[in-house]
Amino acid sequence: MKLSTGFVRASGYAYKVRRVLFAITRGRVEPEEVVRAAAELNQYVFEKLQEMGVNKGDVVRISVPFSIEGGKIKWHYGGLKIEVYKREDEAKLAEAMEEIEERERALEEQIKELEELTLQLREMSEKILEKLEELKQEHTSLRLKAEE
Amino acid sequence: MKLSTGFVRASGYAYKVRRVLFAITRGRVEPEEVVRAAAELNQYVFEKLQEMGVNKGDVVRISVPFSIEGGKIKWHYGGLKIEVYKREDEAKLAEAMEEIEERERALEEQIKELEELTLQLREMSEKILEKLEELKQEHTSLRLKAEE
Amino acid sequence: MKLSTGFVRASGYAYKVRRVLFAITRGRVEPEEVVRAAAELNQYVFEKLQEMGVNKGDVVRISVPFSIEGGKIKWHYGGLKIEVYKREDEAKLAEAMEEIEERERALEEQIKELEELTLQLREMSEKILEKLEELKQEHTSLRLKAEE
Amino acid sequence: MKLSTGFVRASGYAYKVRRVLFAITRGRVEPEEVVRAAAELNQYVFEKLQEMGVNKGDVVRISVPFSIEGGKIKWHYGGLKIEVYKREDEAKLAEAMEEIEERERALEEQIKELEELTLQLREMSEKILEKLEELKQEHTSLRLKAEE
């Protein structure tokens, strides 16, 4: 298997690695392992980008083969490929990637709000279940949670 | 404190004890302890009713003082009072209590249905939260559950 | 068909009529018609109880045949039967019915709370749907409500 | 005010116009009007792109000033600006935009699933409210919907 970040500004490659890794391993690897493996790769790539003198605003595309062994992600660093597009040479590309990042931030805001609402929803469901338990306790001979 | 069952058919005193106990100790005693204490009292009363030759269709009214000590319910059996109204003497009363029981069964059915629906609701909330976690994983750099 | 209130204190017969009527006509008569028909019968019975000198604390049991015609409830007043048990003669019965009413009030409180919570739940669902519509508007080319 | 699509493949400018328009007019214009205004602009731009011989795979960036008058969006076509980047000249940019579109399709899928779940949630809330109405009808003297 192979992970490819697609084009992304150097400042954002780490999150891109993680997202793509989640998407392509979904259902086969535990989230914790995805987070760990992404962090490992990102540390490795970070050093390479430093050595190559890549700037935050440059665009990069990173690909690396990996395998899943016993639920663990194993990077095959030998096959790592890093493409760099300097901001000055690929001005439009860099500008486009910056726009994309901005839009992602708007998406994040909305998803956070959705999550907040849904957590309230879950809390509400719990409260209704508690009230029903009280109804059962005081008005019926139904089996109670305390008896389970 | 004192628990009184109110009028109830002998066949139904045990659940009535429990319900009333829940209602009057709510917030001060754990549900498990209410279930335990009700069971203890009911066993004691059961033997007394046997000795007294009470029939299932007779109406009884039971009261007993108790105290709460360290979260535990302690029955003061010395103050236990059992009134018995024989079905043949208090025909209307016995009939009325039977009606009440029937209505309670209808209430039970409806509460069970409500509980079923609410459990589905909780499950639905969990599924929505899972989907949101996926959205976060694949499209944002938001903090994930796996990182908590 | 026949409606019977079961035993009930004179002060509470009207609600009992309505409840029983809901239970036995469910699915065949619109709620509005149940409310209307109950009010009609209750007005009729009220006058009879006045004439009979029934007191609020007395226990009554009322039954009356009816038919459903074209979605309407038609009372057959000719078959109306009113039993009255004077408080002084049936002291225990009256006392028992009073207890029942008290417990119903506790049930009402809990159902009101449940309803309140569930209305909040519905509101929460609506808010989540709105947020999702915003996500669709700003981040996807999915069909929008405004296009339906 | 001014709408700018940012970089986008010519095949996708229409949806991009609509999304951006939603984002920048939120709260000030009805969704129906956003849909209408976007369609109007898109028709106009479509003809221009045809005349300019733009291909689907080319990247464009479109901006146009507008004003909101009486809840309506009015395009100032005089200020319309269309930039075109031919696929052959800006290969990386075109490739990047194609990737973005692919990722948007994945997002769409997940949002559709979320919406489906939330519609089920709303339905569930309605069912619980109905059940509660039945409880009120049959076991309490609470005010009913049919009485409102």
PDB file of N, CA and C in Angstrom, chain A residues 2-8 12-18 20 41-42 45 60-64 81 83 97, chain D residues 99 103:
ATOM      1  N   LYS A   2       0.282   2.349  -0.422  1.00  0.00           N
ATOM      2  CA  LYS A   2       1.068   3.561  -0.543  1.00  0.00           C
ATOM      3  C   LYS A   2       0.253   4.764  -0.078  1.00  0.00           C
ATOM      4  N   LEU A   3       0.885   5.593   0.713  1.00  0.00           N
ATOM      5  CA  LEU A   3       0.225   6.825   1.134  1.00  0.00           C
ATOM      6  C   LEU A   3       0.761   7.973   0.283  1.00  0.00           C
ATOM      7  N   SER A   4      -0.161   8.785  -0.255  1.00  0.00           N
ATOM      8  CA  SER A   4       0.273   9.987  -0.966  1.00  0.00           C
ATOM      9  C   SER A   4      -0.498  11.190  -0.431  1.00  0.00           C
ATOM     10  N   THR A   5       0.222  12.236  -0.097  1.00  0.00           N
ATOM     11  CA  THR A   5      -0.449  13.407   0.503  1.00  0.00           C
ATOM     12  C   THR A   5      -1.179  14.262  -0.511  1.00  0.00           C
ATOM     13  N   GLY A   6      -0.882  14.062  -1.783  1.00  0.00           N
ATOM     14  CA  GLY A   6      -1.360  15.042  -2.749  1.00  0.00           C
ATOM     15  C   GLY A   6      -0.600  16.335  -2.506  1.00  0.00           C
ATOM     16  N   PHE A   7      -0.933  17.385  -3.265  1.00  0.00           N
ATOM     17  CA  PHE A   7      -0.259  18.662  -3.068  1.00  0.00           C
ATOM     18  C   PHE A   7      -0.723  19.295  -1.766  1.00  0.00           C
ATOM     19  N   VAL A   8       0.241  19.843  -1.053  1.00  0.00           N
ATOM     20  CA  VAL A   8      -0.098  20.495   0.211  1.00  0.00           C
ATOM     21  C   VAL A   8       1.035  21.457   0.564  1.00  0.00           C
ATOM     22  N   GLY A  12       1.488  22.322   6.173  1.00  0.00           N
ATOM     23  CA  GLY A  12       0.311  21.506   6.508  1.00  0.00           C
ATOM     24  C   GLY A  12       0.459  20.033   6.192  1.00  0.00           C
ATOM     25  N   TYR A  13       1.666  19.603   5.846  1.00  0.00           N
ATOM     26  CA  TYR A  13       1.787  18.196   5.417  1.00  0.00           C
ATOM     27  C   TYR A  13       1.437  17.199   6.531  1.00  0.00           C
ATOM     28  N   ALA A  14       1.742  17.587   7.791  1.00  0.00           N
ATOM     29  CA  ALA A  14       1.578  16.623   8.887  1.00  0.00           C
ATOM     30  C   ALA A  14       0.115  16.204   9.048  1.00  0.00           C
ATOM     31  N   TYR A  15      -0.791  17.205   9.063  1.00  0.00           N
ATOM     32  CA  TYR A  15      -2.210  16.871   9.187  1.00  0.00           C
ATOM     33  C   TYR A  15      -2.712  16.112   7.970  1.00  0.00           C
ATOM     34  N   LYS A  16      -2.137  16.488   6.796  1.00  0.00           N
ATOM     35  CA  LYS A  16      -2.563  15.822   5.559  1.00  0.00           C
ATOM     36  C   LYS A  16      -2.192  14.343   5.604  1.00  0.00           C
ATOM     37  N   VAL A  17      -0.999  14.051   6.092  1.00  0.00           N
ATOM     38  CA  VAL A  17      -0.558  12.656   6.231  1.00  0.00           C
ATOM     39  C   VAL A  17      -1.554  11.894   7.093  1.00  0.00           C
ATOM     40  N   ARG A  18      -1.895  12.479   8.214  1.00  0.00           N
ATOM     41  CA  ARG A  18      -2.791  11.806   9.143  1.00  0.00           C
ATOM     42  C   ARG A  18      -4.166  11.548   8.531  1.00  0.00           C
ATOM     43  N   VAL A  20      -5.096  11.403   5.347  1.00  0.00           N
ATOM     44  CA  VAL A  20      -5.075  10.430   4.264  1.00  0.00           C
ATOM     45  C   VAL A  20      -4.907   9.026   4.843  1.00  0.00           C
ATOM     46  N   LEU A  41       5.918   8.995  11.001  1.00  0.00           N
ATOM     47  CA  LEU A  41       6.288   9.416   9.647  1.00  0.00           C
ATOM     48  C   LEU A  41       6.561  10.920   9.604  1.00  0.00           C
ATOM     49  N   ASN A  42       5.707  11.671  10.267  1.00  0.00           N
ATOM     50  CA  ASN A  42       5.830  13.121  10.199  1.00  0.00           C
ATOM     51  C   ASN A  42       7.147  13.602  10.796  1.00  0.00           C
ATOM     52  N   VAL A  45       9.771  12.860   8.131  1.00  0.00           N
ATOM     53  CA  VAL A  45       9.665  13.777   6.995  1.00  0.00           C
ATOM     54  C   VAL A  45      10.108  15.184   7.393  1.00  0.00           C
ATOM     55  N   VAL A  60       4.522  20.841  -1.214  1.00  0.00           N
ATOM     56  CA  VAL A  60       5.193  19.546  -1.297  1.00  0.00           C
ATOM     57  C   VAL A  60       4.178  18.462  -1.637  1.00  0.00           C
ATOM     58  N   ARG A  61       4.694  17.352  -2.105  1.00  0.00           N
ATOM     59  CA  ARG A  61       3.852  16.157  -2.291  1.00  0.00           C
ATOM     60  C   ARG A  61       4.714  14.990  -1.840  1.00  0.00           C
ATOM     61  N   ILE A  62       4.202  14.254  -0.898  1.00  0.00           N
ATOM     62  CA  ILE A  62       4.982  13.199  -0.261  1.00  0.00           C
ATOM     63  C   ILE A  62       4.285  11.867  -0.468  1.00  0.00           C
ATOM     64  N   SER A  63       5.053  10.836  -0.861  1.00  0.00           N
ATOM     65  CA  SER A  63       4.442   9.512  -0.923  1.00  0.00           C
ATOM     66  C   SER A  63       5.401   8.498  -0.328  1.00  0.00           C
ATOM     67  N   VAL A  64       4.812   7.494   0.275  1.00  0.00           N
ATOM     68  CA  VAL A  64       5.636   6.485   0.952  1.00  0.00           C
ATOM     69  C   VAL A  64       4.852   5.162   1.022  1.00  0.00           C
ATOM     70  N   LYS A  81       9.181   9.320  -1.162  1.00  0.00           N
ATOM     71  CA  LYS A  81       9.415  10.266  -2.251  1.00  0.00           C
ATOM     72  C   LYS A  81       8.888  11.636  -1.839  1.00  0.00           C
ATOM     73  N   GLU A  83       8.415  15.484  -3.242  1.00  0.00           N
ATOM     74  CA  GLU A  83       8.513  16.475  -4.321  1.00  0.00           C
ATOM     75  C   GLU A  83       8.354  17.850  -3.691  1.00  0.00           C
ATOM     76  N   MET A  97      -3.182  26.392  -2.759  1.00  0.00           N
ATOM     77  CA  MET A  97      -3.122  25.546  -1.568  1.00  0.00           C
ATOM     78  C   MET A  97      -3.438  26.349  -0.307  1.00  0.00           C
TER      79      MET A  97
ATOM     80  N   GLU D  99      -7.441  16.815  -7.542  1.00  0.00           N
ATOM     81  CA  GLU D  99      -7.363  16.118  -6.241  1.00  0.00           C
ATOM     82  C   GLU D  99      -8.374  16.677  -5.255  1.00  0.00           C
ATOM     83  N   ARG D 103     -11.480  14.817  -3.170  1.00  0.00           N
ATOM     84  CA  ARG D 103     -11.668  14.818  -1.717  1.00  0.00           C
ATOM     85  C   ARG D 103     -13.039  15.374  -1.352  1.00  0.00           C
TER      86      ARG D 103
END
